[in-house]
Coordinates of C-alpha atoms and ligand atoms in Angstrom, one line a residue:
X1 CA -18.2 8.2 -22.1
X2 CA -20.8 10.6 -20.3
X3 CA -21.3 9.4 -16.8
X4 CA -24.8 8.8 -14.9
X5 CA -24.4 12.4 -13.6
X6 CA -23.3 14.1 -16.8
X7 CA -26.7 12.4 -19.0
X8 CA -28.2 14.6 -20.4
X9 CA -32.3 13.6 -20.6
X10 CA -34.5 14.7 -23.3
X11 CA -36.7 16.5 -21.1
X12 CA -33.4 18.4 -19.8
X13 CA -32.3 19.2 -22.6
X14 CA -36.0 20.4 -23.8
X15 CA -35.9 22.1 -20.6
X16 CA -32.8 24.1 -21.5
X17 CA -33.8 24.7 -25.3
X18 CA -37.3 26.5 -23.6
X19 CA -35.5 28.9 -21.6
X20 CA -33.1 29.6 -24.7
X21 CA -36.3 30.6 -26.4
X22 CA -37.7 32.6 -24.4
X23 CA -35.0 34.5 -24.0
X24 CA -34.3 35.1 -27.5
X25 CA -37.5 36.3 -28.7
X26 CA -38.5 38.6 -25.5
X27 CA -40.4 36.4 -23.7
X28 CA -37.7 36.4 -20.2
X29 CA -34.7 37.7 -19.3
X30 CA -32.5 37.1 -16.5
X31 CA -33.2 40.3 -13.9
X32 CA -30.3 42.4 -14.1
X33 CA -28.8 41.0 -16.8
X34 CA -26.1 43.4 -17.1
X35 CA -24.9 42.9 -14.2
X36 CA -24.5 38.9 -14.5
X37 CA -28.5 38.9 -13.4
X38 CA -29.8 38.1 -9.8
X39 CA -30.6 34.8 -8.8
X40 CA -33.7 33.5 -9.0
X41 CA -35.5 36.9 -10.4
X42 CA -36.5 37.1 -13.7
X43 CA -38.0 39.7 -16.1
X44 CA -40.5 39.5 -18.5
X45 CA -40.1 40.8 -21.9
X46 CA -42.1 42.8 -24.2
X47 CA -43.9 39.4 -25.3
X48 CA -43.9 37.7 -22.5
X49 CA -45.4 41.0 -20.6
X50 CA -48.2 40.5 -22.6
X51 CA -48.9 36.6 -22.4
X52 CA -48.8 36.9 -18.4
X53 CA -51.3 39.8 -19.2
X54 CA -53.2 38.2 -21.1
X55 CA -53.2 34.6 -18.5
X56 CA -54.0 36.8 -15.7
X57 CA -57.1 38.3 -17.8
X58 CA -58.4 35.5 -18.1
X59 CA -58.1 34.3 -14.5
X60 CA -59.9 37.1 -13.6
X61 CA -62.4 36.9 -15.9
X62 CA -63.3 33.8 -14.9
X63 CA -63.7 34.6 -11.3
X64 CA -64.7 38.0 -10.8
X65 CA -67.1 37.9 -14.3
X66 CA -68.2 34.8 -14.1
X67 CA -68.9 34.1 -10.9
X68 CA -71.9 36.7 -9.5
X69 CA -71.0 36.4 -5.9
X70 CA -66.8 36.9 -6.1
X71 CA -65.5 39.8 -6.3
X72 CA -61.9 41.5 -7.3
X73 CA -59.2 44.1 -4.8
X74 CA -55.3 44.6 -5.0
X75 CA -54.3 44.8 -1.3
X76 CA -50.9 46.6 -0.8
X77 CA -47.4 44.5 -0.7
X78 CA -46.6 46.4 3.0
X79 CA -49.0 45.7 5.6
X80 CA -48.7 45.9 8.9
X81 CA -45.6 43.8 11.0
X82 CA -48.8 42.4 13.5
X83 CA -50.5 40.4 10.3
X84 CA -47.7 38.1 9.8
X85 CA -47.6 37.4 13.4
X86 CA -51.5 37.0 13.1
X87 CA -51.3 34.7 10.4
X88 CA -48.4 32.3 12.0
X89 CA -45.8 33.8 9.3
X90 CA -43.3 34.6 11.5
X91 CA -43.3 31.6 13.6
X92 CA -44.3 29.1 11.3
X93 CA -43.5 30.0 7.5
X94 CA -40.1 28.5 7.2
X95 CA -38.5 24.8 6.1
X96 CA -36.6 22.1 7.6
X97 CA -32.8 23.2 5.8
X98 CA -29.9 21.3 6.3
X99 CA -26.2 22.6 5.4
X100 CA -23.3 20.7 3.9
X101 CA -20.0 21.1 6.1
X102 CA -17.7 21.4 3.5
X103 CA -19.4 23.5 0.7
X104 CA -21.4 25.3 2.9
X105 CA -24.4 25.0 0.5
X106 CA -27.9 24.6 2.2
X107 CA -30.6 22.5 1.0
X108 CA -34.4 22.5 1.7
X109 CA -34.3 18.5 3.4
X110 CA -37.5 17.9 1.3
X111 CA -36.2 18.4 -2.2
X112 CA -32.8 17.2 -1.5
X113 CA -34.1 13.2 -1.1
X114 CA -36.5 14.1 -3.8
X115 CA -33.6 14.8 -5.7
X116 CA -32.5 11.5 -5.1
X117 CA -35.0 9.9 -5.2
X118 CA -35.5 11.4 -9.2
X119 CA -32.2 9.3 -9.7
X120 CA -33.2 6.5 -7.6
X121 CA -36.3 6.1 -9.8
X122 CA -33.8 5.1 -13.0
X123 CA -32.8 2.4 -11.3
X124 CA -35.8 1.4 -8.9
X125 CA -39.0 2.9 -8.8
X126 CA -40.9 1.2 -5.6
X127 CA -37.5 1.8 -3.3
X128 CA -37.9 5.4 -4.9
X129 CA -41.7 5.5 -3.8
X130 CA -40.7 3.9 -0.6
X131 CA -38.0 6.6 0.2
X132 CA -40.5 9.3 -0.7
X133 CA -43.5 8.0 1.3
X134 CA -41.5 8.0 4.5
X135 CA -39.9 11.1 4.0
X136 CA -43.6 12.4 3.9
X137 CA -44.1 10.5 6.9
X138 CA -41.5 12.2 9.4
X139 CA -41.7 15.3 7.8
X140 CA -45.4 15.4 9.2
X141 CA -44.5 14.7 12.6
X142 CA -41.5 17.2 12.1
X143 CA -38.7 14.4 13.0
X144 CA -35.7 16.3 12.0
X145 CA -33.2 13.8 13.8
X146 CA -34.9 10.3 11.7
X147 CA -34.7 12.7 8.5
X148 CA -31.2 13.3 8.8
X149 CA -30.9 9.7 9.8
X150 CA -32.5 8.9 6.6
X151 CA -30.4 11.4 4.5
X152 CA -27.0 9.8 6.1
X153 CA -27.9 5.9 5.6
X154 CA -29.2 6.4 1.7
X155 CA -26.0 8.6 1.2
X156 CA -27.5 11.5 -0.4
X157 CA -24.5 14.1 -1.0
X158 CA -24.4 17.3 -1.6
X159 CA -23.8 18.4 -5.5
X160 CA -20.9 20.3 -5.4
X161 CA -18.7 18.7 -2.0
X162 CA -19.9 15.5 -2.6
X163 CA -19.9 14.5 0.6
X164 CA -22.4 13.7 3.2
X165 CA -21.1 15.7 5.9
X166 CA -24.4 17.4 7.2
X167 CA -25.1 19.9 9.9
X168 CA -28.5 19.3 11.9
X169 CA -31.7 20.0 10.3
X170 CA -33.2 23.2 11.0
X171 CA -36.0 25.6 10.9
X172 CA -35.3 28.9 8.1
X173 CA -37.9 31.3 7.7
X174 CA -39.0 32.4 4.0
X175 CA -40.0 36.1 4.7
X176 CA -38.2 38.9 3.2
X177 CA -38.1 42.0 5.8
X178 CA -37.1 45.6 5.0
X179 CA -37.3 48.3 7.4
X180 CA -40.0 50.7 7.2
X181 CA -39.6 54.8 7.6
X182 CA -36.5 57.0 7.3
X183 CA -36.2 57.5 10.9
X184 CA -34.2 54.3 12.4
X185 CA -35.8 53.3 15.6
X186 CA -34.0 52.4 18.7
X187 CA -36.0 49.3 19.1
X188 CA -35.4 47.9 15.2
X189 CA -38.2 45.7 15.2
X190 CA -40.4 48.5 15.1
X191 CA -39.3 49.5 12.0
X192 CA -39.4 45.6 10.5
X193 CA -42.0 45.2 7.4
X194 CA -42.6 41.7 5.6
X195 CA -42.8 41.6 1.8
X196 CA -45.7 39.8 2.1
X197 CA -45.2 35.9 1.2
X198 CA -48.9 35.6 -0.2
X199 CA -51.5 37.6 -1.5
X200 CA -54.3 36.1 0.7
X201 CA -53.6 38.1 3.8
X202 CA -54.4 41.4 1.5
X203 CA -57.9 39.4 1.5
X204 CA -58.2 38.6 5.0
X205 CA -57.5 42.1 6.4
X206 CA -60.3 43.5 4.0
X207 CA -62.5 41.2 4.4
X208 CA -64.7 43.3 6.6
X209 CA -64.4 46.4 4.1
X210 CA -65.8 44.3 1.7
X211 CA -68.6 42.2 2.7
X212 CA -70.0 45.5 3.9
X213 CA -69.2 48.2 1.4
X214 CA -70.6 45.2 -1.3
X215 CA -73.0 44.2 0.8
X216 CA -71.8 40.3 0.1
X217 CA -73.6 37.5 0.9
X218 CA -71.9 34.3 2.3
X219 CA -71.1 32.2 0.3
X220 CA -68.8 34.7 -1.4
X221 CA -65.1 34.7 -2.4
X222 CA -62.4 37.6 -2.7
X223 CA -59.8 37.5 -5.6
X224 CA -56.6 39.0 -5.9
X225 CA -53.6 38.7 -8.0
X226 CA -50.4 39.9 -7.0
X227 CA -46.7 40.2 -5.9
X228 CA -45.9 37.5 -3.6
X229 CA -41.9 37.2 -1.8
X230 CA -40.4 34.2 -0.6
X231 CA -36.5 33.8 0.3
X232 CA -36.4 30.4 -1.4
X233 CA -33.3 28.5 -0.5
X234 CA -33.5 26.3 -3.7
X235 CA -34.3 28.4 -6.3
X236 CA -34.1 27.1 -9.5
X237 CA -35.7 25.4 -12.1
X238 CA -36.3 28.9 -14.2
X239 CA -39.9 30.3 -13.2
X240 CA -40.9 27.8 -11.6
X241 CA -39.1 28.1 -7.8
X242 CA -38.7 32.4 -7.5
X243 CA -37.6 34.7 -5.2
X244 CA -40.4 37.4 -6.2
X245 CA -43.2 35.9 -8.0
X246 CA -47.0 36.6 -9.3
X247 CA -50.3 34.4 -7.6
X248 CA -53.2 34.6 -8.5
X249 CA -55.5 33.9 -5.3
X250 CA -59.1 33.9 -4.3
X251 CA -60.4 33.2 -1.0
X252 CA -64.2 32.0 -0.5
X253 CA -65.9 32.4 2.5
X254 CA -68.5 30.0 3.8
X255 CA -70.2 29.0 6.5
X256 CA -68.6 26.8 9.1
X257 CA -69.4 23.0 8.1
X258 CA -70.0 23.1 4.3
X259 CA -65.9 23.3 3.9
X260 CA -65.0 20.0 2.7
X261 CA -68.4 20.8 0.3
X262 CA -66.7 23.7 -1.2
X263 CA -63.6 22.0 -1.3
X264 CA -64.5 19.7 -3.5
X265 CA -65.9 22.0 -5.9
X266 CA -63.2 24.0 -6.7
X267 CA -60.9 21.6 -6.9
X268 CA -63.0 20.2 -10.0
X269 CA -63.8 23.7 -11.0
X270 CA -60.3 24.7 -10.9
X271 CA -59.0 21.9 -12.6
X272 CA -61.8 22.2 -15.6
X273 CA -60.1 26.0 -15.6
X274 CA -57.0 24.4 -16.3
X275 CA -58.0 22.5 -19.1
X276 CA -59.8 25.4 -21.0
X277 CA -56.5 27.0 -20.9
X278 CA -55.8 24.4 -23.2
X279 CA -53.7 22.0 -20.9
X280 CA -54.8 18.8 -21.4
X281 CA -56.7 16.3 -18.4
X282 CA -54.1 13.9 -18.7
X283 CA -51.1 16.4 -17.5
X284 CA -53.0 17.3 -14.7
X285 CA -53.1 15.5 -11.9
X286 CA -54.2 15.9 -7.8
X287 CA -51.8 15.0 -4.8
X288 CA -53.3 15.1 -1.0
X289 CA -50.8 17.0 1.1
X290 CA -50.1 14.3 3.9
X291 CA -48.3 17.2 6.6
X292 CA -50.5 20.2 6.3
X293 CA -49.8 24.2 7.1
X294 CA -50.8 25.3 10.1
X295 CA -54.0 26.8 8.9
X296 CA -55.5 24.0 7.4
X297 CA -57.7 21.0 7.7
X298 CA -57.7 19.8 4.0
X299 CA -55.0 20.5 1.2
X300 CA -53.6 19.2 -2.0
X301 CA -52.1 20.3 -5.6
X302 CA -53.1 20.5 -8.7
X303 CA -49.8 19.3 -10.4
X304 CA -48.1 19.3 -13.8
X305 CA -46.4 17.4 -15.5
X306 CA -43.4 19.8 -16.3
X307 CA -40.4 18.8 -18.2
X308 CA -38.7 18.4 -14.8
X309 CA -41.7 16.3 -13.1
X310 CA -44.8 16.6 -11.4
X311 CA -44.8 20.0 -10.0
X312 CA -47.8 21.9 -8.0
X313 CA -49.2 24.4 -10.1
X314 CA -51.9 25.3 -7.7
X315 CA -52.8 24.5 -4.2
X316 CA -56.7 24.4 -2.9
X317 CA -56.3 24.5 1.0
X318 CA -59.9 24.3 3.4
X319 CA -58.0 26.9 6.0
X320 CA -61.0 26.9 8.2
X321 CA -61.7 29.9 10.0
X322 CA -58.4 29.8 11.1
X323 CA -56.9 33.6 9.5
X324 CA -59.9 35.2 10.3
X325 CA -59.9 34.6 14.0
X326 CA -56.5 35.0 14.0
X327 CA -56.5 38.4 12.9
X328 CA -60.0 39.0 15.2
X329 CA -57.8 38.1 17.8
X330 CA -54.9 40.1 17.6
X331 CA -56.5 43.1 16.0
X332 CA -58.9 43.0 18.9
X333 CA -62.0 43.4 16.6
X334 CA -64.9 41.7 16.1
X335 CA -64.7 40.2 12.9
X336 CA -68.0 38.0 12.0
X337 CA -70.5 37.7 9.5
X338 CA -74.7 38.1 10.6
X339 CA -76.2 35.3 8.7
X340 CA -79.9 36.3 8.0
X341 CA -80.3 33.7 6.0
X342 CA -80.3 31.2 8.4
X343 CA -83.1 32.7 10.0
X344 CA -85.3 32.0 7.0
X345 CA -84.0 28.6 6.6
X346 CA -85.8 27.9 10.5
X347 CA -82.3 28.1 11.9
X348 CA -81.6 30.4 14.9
X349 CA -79.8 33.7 13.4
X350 CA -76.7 33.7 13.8
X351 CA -72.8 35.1 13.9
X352 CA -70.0 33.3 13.2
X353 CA -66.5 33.6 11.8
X354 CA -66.8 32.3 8.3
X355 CA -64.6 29.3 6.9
X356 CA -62.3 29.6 4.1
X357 CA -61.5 27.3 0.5
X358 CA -58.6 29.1 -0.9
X359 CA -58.1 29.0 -4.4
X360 CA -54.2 29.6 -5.2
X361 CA -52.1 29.3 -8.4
X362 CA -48.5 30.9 -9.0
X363 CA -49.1 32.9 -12.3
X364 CA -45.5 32.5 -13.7
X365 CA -45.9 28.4 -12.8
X366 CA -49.1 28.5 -15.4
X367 CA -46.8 30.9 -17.5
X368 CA -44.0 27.8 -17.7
X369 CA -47.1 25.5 -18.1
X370 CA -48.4 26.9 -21.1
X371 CA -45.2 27.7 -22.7
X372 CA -43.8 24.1 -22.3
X373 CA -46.9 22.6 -24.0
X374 CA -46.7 25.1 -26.5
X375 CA -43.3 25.0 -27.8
X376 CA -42.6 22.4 -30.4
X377 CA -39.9 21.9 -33.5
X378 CA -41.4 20.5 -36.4
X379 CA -40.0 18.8 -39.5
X380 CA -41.6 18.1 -43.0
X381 CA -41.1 17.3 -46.5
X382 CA -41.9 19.5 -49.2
X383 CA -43.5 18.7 -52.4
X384 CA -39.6 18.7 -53.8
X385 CA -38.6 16.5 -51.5
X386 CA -36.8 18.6 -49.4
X387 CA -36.7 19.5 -46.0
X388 CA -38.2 22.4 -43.9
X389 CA -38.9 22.9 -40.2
X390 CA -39.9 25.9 -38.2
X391 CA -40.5 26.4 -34.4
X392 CA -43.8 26.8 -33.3
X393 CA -45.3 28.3 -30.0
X394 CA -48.9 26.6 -30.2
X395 CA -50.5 28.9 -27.7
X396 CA -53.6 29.1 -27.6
X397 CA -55.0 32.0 -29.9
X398 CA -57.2 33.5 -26.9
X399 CA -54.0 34.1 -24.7
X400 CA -50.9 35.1 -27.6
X401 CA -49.3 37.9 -26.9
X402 CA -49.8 39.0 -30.3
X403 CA -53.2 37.5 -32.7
X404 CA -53.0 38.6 -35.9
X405 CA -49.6 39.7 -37.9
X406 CA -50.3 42.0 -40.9
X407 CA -47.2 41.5 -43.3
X408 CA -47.6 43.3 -46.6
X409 CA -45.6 41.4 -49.9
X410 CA -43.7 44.3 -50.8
X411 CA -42.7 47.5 -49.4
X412 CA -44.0 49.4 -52.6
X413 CA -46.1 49.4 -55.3
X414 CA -49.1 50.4 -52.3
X415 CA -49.2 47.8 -50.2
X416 CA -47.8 49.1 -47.2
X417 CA -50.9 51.7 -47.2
X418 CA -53.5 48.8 -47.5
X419 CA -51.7 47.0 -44.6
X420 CA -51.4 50.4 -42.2
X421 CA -55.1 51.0 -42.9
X422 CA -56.3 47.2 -41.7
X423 CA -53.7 47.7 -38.8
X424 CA -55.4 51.2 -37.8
X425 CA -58.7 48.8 -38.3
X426 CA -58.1 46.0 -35.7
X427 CA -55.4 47.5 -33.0
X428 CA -58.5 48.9 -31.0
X429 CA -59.7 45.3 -30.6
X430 CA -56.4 42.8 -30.4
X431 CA -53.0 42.9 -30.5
X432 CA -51.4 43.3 -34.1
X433 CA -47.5 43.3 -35.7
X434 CA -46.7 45.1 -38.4
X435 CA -43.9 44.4 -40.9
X436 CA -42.6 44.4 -43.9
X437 CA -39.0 43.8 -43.9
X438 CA -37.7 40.1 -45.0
X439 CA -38.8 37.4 -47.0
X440 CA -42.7 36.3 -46.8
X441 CA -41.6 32.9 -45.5
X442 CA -39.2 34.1 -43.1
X443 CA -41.6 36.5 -41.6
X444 CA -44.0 33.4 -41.1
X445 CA -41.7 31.8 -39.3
X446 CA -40.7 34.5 -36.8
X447 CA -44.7 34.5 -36.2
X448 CA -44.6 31.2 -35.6
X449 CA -41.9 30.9 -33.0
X450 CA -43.7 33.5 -31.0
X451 CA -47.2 32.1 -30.9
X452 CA -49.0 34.5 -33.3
X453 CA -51.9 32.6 -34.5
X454 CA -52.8 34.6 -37.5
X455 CA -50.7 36.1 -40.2
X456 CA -52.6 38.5 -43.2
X457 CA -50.3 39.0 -46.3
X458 CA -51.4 41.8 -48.8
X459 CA -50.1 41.8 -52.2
X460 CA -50.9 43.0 -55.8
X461 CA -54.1 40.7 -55.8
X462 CA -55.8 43.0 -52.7
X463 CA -55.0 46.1 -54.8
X464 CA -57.4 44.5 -57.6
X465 CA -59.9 42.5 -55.4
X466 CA -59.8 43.5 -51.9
X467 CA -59.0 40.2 -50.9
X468 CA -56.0 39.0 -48.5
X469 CA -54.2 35.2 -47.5
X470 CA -54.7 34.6 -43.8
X471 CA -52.5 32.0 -42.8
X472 CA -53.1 29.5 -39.6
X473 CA -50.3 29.0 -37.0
X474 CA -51.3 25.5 -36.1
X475 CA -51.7 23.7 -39.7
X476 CA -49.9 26.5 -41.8
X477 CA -53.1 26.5 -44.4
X478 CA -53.7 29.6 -46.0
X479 CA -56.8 30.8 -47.8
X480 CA -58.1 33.8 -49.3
X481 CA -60.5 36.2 -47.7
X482 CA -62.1 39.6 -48.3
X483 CA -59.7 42.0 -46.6
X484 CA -62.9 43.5 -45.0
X485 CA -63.4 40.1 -42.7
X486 CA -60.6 39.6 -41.1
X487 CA -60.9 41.6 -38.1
X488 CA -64.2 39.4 -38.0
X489 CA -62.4 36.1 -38.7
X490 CA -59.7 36.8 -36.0
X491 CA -62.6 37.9 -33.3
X492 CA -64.2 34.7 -33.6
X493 CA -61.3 32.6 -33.0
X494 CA -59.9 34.5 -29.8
X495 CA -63.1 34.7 -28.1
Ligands
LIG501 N1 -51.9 31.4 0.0 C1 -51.5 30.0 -0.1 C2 -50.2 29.8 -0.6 O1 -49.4 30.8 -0.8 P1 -48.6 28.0 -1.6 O2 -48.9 26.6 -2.0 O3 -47.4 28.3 -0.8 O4 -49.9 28.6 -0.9 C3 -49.5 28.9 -3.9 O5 -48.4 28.9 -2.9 C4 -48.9 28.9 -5.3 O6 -48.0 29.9 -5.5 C5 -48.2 27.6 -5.6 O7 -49.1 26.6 -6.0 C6 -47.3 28.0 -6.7 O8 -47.9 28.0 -8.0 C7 -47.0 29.4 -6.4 N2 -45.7 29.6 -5.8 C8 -45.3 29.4 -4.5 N3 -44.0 29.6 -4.3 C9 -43.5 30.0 -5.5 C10 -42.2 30.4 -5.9 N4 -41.2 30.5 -5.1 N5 -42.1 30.8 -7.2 C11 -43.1 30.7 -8.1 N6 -44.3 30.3 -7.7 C12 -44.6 30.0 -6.4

């Protein structure tokens, strides 16, 4: 008989099936594979390549085209050592760990009781609340001795020893440093360069450069997306926890007072974002942070509801003018904004730092997001009673890696020549397949298990009336168009 620890769940198990998939039809691979892969890097494949693409398009669309007053850079990965010390990086970016004696295994302290407290819900759901209310609670006045205390009276093991034999807690910080230049210096730390551990710093630095050379107007915002680096001590859970990850970040300046204003909007506006990118309101959910970084006076997620739990997806911080007078002051420049506005609204002129709403989602989390609502197995009965079932990625059509398959019947008889000349047709506009190897129904279903919303067959009919069947991902329905509309038809249902 399994035991408590050996259950399986369904949402495990779905878990497990989801990273089989995407690994078998080129969506991610482990990094280095070859080489028994690296862990907690991952690659993206040809098709999952594109969907990120085609995600972080649409991110930017919606903030740098949308949005008159926000605009778009791509800051450099290296910047200089003095930033992260600006920024409270190097002294503050790290988690309470806490190591096992016997396995030697660290654990970040927060998600080992969460851990546990995942089993204790099972059983007991308000102890499980309970637990996780006061760990909040003494993690926010950083009391490492009543956490441990609180890890040694519930028991919480570690996974492989078993036993509760844990060190102190501690302070580890998450930056990954290289060293910088070919010459090694005698002092090393001069040669010490952070892979930086957001993108939003890339903003702050240039955030002089660009209200100027755009001549920007507060309120404004700065978007980026980008590499970000963290040395996660618990990395896993696929995509979701990495070691080098994507964000997608925009930072919008304001002046000092209106914060909690903005605030408020974009976590709406966000969250509406969110649910045009087809994930629906009741997945979604806020959480307040109650211990908040150093640079902020308001905070919470956006989370998920992921096959392993609510997760953050994003995080919408109020960090004041906090990074900007940071970096004023150890850059020793002056780094303000002239409001001449104010002036006209019968206030005195004025400088000031300005305050910041960050905006800031982890592009492979929405990746994992989108995929896991997608995927789905499906089983029907046909007319002669038998079975069928397929695996479908239901992404939605705006953001699949590829739109529109064109699959002619036969590899003869002229077909293939019809089908090249509507590829030639609509590759300049979306993202086609061609094939023509296989069995009609078997092609439909390799379509369908990678998301393609549109499929175009052409057979000995076209030849005679210049009409195709398109074929819908979603409902499988078919129907027969002119061959001269479908580059129309598939326009208006990506855009
Ligand atoms: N600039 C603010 C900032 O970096 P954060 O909450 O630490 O805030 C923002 O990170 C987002 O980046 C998270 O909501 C998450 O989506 C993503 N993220 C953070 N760490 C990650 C990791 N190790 N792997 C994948 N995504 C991560």
């Amino acid at each position: 008989m399994a035991n408590e620890a050996t259950k399986v769940t369904d949402q495990q198990s779905f878990f497990i099936t989801l990273i089989g998939h995407c690994k078998e039809y080129g969506f991610i691979f482990p990094s280095s594979e070859i080489y028994d892969g690296l862990s907690a890097v991952y690659d993206y494949g040809q098709l999952g390549a594109q969907l990120k693409k085609n995600i972080k398009d649409e991110w930017w669309k919606s903030m740098t085209q949308l949005h008159e007053n926000i605009v778009g850079i791509d800051a450099a990965i290296f910047m200089h050592p003095t930033v992260w010390k600006a920024s409270g990086h190097v002294d503050n970016f790290s988690d309470p760990m806490i190591d096992n004696k016997d396995s030697k295994k660290r654990y970040r302290v927060d998600h080992l009781i969460e851990g546990y407290a995942d089993e204790l819900k099972q059983k007991d759901e308000a102890a499980a609340d309970a637990l996780l209310a006061l760990m909040d609670e003494l993690l926010k006045n950083d009391d490492y001795p009543a956490l441990k205390k609180l890890i040694e009276d519930h028991k919480i093991s570690c996974s492989i020893s078993k036993t509760c034999n844990w060190t102190d807690i501690r302070q580890f910080n998450l930056m990954f440093s290289t060293a910088f230049g070919a010459v090694a210096s005698e002092k090393e730390e001069d040669n010490i360069v952070y892979l930086r551990p957001e993108t939003a710093q890339g903003i702050f630095v240039n955030f002089l450069n660009v209200q100027k050379t755009g001549r920007m107007k507060i309120p404004f915002g700065i978007a980026q997306i980008g590499k970000a680096f963290r040395n996660e001590i618990v990395a896993r859970q696929f995509i979701f926890r990495m070691r080098e990850f994507e964000q997608m970040e925009m930072q919008f300046f304001i002046r000092p007072g209106s914060q909690m204003e903005w605030y408020n909007y974009w976590k709406e506006t966000r969250k509406k974002w969110h649910e045009s990118m087809g994930i629906p309101s009741e997945k979604l959910r806020y959480h307040n942070h109650s211990k908040l970084a150093h640079y902020a006076d308001a905070a919470l997620d956006i989370e998920f509801e992921f096959p392993f739990g609510w997760k953050e997806l994003e995080g919408i911080h109020s960090r004041t003018d906090f990074d900007l007078s940071q970096h004023a002051k150890f850059s020793k420049k002056k780094i303000q904004y002239f409001d001449n506005d104010l002036n006209e609204e019968g206030k005195p002129y004025g400088n000031y730092t300005p305050y910041v709403v960050e905006t800031s989602v982890g592009l492979d989390r929405l990746f994992l997001t989108i995929l896991s609502l997608a995927y789905a197995e499906e089983k029907w009965n046909k007319e002669d009673g038998s079975e069928d079932s397929r695996i479908v990625l239901r992404i939605p059509a705006k953001i699949a890696p590829t739109k529109l398959a064109i699959l002619p019947l036969l590899k003869k008889d002229g077909l293939p020549e019809i089908a090249r000349e509507l590829m030639d047709e609509c590759k300049g506009s979306f993202m086609c397949f061609y094939e023509e190897k296989d069995a009609i129904g078997k092609r439909y279903r390799r379509m369908d298990a990678i998301g393609t919303p549109f499929c175009v067959t052409i057979d000995h009919q076209t030849k005679e009336d210049k009409t195709v069947t398109i074929r819908y991902r979603d409902d499988m329905k078919q129907e027969r168009i002119p061959i001269s509309e479908v580059k129309k038809r598939v326009l208006e249902k990506i855009s």
